[in-house]
XYZ file of N, CA, C and O in Angstrom:
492
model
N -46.682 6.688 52.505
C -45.433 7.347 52.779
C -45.729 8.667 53.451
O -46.340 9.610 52.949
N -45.125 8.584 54.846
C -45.380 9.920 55.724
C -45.004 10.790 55.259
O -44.274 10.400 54.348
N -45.034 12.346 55.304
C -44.227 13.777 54.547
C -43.421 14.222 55.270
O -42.677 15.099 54.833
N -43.280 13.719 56.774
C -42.922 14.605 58.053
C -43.275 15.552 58.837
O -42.609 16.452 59.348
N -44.732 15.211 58.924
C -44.647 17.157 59.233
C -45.108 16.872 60.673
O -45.548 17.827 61.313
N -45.028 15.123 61.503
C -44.934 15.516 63.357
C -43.678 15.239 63.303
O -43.217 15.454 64.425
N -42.720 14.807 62.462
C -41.925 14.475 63.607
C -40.484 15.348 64.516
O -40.504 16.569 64.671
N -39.547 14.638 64.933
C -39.292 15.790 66.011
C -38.135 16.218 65.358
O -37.249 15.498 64.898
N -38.214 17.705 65.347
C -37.379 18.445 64.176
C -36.130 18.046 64.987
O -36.236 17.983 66.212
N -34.763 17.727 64.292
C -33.405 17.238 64.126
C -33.342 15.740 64.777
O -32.500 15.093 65.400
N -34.110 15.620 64.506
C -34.002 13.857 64.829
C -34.014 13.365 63.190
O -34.475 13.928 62.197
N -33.319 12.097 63.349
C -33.166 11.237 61.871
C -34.055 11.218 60.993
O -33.980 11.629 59.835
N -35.621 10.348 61.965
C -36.660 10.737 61.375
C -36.906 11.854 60.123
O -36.951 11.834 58.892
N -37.052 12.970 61.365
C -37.177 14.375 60.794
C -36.064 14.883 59.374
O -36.523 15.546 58.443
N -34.894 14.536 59.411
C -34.058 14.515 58.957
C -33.969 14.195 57.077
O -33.419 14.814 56.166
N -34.983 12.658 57.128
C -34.869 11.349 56.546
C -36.208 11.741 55.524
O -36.321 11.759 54.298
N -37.342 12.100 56.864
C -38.270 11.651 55.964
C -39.082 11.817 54.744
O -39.668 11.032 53.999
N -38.856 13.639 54.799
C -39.755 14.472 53.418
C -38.376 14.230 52.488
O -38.792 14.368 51.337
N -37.090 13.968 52.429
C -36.065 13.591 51.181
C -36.461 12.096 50.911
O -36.412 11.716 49.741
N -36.894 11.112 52.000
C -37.201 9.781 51.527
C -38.898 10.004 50.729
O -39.158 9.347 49.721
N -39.605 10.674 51.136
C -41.204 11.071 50.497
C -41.021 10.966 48.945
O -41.658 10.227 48.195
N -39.960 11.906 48.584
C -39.971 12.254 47.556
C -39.106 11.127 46.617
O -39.372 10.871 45.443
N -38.589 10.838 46.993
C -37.729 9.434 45.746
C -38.787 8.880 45.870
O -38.536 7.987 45.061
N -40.433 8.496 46.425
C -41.134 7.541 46.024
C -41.711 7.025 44.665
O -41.706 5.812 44.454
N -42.189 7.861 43.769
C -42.629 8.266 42.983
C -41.794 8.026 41.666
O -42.408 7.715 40.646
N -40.174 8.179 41.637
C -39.462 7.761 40.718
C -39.372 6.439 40.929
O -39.652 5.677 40.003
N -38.913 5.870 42.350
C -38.626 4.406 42.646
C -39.939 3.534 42.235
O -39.762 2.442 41.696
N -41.335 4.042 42.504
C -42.342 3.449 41.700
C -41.917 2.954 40.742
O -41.744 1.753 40.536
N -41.656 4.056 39.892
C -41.342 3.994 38.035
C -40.521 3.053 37.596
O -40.691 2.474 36.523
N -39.213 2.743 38.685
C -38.308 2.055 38.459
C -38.852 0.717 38.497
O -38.767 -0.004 37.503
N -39.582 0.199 39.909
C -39.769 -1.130 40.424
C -40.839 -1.529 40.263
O -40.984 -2.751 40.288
N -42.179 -0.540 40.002
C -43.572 -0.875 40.023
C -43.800 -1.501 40.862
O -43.975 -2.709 40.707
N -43.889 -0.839 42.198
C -44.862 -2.058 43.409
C -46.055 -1.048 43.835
O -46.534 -0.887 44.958
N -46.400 -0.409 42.609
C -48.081 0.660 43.398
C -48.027 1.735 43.962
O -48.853 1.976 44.843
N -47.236 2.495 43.684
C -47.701 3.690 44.741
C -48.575 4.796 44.827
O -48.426 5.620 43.925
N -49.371 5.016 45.593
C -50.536 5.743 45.412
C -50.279 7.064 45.893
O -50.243 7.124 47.122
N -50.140 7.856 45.448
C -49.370 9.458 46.320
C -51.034 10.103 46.223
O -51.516 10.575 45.193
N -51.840 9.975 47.724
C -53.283 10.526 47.236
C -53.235 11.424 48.959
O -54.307 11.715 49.488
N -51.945 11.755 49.629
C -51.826 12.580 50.129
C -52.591 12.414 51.878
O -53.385 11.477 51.966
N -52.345 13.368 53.354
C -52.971 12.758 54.100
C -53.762 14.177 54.872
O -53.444 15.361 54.755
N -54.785 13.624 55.605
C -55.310 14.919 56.147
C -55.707 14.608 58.059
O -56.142 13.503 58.383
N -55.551 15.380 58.810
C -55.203 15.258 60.224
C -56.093 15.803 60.353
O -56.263 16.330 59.253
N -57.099 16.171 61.157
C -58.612 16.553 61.303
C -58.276 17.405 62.602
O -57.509 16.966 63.459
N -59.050 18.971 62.727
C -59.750 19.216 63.293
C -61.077 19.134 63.907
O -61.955 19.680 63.239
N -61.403 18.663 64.866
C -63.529 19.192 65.510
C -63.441 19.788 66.252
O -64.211 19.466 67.157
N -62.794 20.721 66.492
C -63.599 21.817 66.937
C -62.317 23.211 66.491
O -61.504 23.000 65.592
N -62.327 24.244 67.084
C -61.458 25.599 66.990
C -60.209 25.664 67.878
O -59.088 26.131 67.673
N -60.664 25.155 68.744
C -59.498 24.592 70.045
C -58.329 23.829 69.080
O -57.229 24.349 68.891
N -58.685 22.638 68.547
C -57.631 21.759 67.908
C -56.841 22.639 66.215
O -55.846 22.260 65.597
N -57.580 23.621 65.961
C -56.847 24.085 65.007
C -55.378 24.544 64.925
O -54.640 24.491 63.941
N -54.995 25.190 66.659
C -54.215 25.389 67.164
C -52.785 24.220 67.094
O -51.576 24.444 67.156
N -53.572 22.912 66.940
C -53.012 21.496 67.024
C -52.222 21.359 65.157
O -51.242 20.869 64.596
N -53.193 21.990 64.908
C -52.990 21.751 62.912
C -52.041 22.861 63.016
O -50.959 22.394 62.659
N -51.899 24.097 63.325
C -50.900 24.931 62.802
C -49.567 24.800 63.401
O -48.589 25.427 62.993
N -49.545 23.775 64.607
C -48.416 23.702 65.354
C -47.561 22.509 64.452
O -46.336 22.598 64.543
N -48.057 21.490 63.659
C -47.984 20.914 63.156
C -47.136 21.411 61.978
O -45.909 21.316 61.983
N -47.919 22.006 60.853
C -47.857 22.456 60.213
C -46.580 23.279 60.091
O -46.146 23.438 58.950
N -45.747 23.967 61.377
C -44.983 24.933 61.631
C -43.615 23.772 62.082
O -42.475 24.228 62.175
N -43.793 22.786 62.248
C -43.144 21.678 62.575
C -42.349 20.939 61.680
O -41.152 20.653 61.720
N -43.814 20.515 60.330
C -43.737 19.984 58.874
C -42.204 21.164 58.712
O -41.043 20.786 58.860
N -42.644 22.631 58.372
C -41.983 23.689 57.540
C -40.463 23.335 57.907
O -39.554 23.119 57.105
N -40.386 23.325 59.625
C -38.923 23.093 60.361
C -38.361 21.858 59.631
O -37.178 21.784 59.299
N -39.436 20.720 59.359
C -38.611 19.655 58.861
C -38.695 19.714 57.426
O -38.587 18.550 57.040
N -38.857 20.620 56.268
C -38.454 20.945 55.129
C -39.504 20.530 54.183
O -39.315 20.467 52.968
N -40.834 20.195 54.886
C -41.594 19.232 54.044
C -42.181 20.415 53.418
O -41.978 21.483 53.994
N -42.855 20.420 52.369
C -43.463 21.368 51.525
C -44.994 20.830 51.296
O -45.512 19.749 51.578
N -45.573 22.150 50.599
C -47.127 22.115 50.074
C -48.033 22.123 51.344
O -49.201 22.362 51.037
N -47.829 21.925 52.732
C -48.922 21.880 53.382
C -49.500 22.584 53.898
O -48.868 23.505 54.415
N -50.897 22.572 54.049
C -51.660 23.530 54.145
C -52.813 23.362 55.213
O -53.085 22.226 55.602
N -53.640 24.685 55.797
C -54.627 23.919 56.637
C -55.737 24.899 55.916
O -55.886 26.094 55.662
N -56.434 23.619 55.742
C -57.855 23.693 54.723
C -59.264 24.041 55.210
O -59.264 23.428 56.277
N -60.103 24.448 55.151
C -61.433 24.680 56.162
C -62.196 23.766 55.655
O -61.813 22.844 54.935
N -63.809 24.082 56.169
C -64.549 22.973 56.322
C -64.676 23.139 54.717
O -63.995 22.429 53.977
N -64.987 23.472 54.542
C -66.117 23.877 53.068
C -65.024 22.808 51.862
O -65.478 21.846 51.242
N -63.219 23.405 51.753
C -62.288 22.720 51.086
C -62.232 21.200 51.396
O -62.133 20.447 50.427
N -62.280 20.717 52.532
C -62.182 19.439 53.354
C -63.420 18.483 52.644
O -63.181 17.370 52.174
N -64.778 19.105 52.647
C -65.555 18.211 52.392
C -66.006 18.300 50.872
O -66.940 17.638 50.418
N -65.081 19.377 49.984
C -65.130 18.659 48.616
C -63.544 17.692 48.857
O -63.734 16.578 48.369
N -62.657 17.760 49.219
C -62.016 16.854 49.126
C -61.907 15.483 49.232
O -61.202 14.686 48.613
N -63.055 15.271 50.486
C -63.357 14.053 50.899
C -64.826 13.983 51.392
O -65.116 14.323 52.539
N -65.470 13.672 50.773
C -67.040 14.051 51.370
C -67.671 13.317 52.677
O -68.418 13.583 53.619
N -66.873 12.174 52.131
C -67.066 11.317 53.651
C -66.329 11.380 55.020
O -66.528 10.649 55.990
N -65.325 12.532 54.889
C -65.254 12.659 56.180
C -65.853 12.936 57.472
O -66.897 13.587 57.449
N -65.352 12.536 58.691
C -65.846 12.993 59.986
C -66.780 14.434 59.888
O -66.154 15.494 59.899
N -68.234 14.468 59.794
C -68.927 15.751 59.648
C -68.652 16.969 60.767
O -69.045 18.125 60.614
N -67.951 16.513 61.843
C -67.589 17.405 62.863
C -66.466 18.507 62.642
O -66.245 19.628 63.100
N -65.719 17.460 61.507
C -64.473 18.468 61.041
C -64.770 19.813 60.885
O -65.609 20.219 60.081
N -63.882 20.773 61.884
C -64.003 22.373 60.771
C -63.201 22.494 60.453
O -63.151 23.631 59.985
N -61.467 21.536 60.251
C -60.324 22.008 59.410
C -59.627 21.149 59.476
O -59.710 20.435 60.475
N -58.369 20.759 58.163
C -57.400 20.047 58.760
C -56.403 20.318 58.072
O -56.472 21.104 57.126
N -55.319 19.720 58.426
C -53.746 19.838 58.297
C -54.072 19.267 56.981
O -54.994 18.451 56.959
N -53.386 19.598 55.720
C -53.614 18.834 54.245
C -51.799 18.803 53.693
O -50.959 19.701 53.744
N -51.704 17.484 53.222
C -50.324 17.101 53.024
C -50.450 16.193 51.625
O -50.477 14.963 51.580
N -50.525 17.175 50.425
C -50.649 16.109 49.445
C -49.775 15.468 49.242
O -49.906 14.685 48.301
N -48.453 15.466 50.002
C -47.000 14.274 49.314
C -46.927 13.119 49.766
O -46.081 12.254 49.542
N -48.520 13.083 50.914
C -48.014 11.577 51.692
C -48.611 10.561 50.471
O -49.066 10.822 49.357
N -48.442 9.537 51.049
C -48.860 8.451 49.857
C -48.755 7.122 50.609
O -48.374 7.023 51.776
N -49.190 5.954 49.696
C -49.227 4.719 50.090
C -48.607 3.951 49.161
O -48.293 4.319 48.029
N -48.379 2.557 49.788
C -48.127 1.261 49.585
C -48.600 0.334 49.927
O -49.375 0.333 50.883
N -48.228 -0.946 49.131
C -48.972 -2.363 49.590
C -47.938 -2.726 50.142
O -47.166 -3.178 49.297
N -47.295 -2.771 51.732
C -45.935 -3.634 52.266
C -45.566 -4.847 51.838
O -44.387 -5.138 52.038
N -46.193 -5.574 51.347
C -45.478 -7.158 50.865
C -45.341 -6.676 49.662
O -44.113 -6.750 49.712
N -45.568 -6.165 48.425
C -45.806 -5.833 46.829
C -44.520 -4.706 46.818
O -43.836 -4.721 45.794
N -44.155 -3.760 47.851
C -42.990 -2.955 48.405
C -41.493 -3.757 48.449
O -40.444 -3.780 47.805
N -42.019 -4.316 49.487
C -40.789 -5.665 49.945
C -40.550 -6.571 48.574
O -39.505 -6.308 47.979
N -41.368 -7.575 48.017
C -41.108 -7.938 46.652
C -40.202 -6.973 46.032
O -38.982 -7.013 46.186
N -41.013 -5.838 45.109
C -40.204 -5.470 44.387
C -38.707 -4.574 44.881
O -37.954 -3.913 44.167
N -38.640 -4.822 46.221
C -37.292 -4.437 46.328
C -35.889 -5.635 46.844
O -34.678 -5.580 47.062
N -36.971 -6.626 46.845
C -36.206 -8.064 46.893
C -35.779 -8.777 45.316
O -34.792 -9.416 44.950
N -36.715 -8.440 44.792
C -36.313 -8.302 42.762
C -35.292 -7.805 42.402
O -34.504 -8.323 41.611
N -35.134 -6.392 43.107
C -33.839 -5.529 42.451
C -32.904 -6.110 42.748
O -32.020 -6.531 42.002
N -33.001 -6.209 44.011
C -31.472 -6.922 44.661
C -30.953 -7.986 43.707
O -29.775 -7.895 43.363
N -31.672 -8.953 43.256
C -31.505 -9.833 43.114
C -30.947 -9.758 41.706
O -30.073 -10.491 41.245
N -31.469 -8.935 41.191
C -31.773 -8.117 39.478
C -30.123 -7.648 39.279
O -29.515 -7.816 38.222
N -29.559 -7.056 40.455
C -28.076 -6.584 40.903
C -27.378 -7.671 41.455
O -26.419 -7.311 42.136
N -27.574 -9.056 41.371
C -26.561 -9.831 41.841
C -26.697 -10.350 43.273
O -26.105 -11.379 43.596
N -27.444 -9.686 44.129
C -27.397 -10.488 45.160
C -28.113 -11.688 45.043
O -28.962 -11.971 44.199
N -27.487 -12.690 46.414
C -27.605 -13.936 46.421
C -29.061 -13.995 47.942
O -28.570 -13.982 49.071
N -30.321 -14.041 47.890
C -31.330 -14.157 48.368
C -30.894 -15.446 48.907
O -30.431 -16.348 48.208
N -31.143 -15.530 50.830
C -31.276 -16.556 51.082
C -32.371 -16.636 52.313
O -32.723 -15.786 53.130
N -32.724 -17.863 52.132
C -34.338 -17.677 52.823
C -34.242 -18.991 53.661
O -33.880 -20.124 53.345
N -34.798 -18.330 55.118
C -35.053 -19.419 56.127
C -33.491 -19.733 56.766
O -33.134 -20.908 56.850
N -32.694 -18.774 57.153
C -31.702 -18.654 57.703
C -31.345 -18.051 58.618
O -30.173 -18.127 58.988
């Protein structure tokens, strides 16, 4: 689950996406289809592209997303040790998160169904 922080401030997207980020985490609780909130990081290599992370970053803020931060080398590679060794910084967004898309889709084809709708397949 993206946080928002490229996309283009007053567009739907932008609009949609750090208020949709955040119901993930309860809707987990509700439906259990996995969600892993372990957050995302956009890489700098070299000093030139840092410029790239704070523009970003100033983008995220416009679209309301919170917590993000740009991290240096030293923070980056206890965070992730295996990252790209070229990195000297990156954009850090702990609200993004993941899913399994079919285990997603299931358990939101359950609810429906859980509420009365009538599932029809191959139509």
């Amino acid at each position: 689950m993206h946080s928002g922080y490229d996309d283009k401030p007053g567009s739907l997207h932008a609009k949609f996406c750090w208020p949709g980020n955040q119901m993930f985490e309860q809707l987990d609780k509700e439906l259990r289809f996995g969600y892993q909130k372990n957050g995302s990081l956009v890489l700098a290599v070299n000093k030139d592209e840092i410029k790239i992370l704070e523009d970003l970053k100033k983008r995220g803020e416009t679209n309301g997303v919170k917590h993000l931060r740009i991290i240096d080398q030293k923070e980056l590679l206890e965070l992730e040790p295996a990252v790209n060794p070229n990195a000297v910084a990156a954009l850090y967004s702990p609200s993004a998160g993941n899913v399994i898309p079919y285990e997603f889709a299931i358990a939101l084809c359950e609810n429906a169904a859980d509420n009365g709708v009538e599932i029809r397949t191959r139509r």
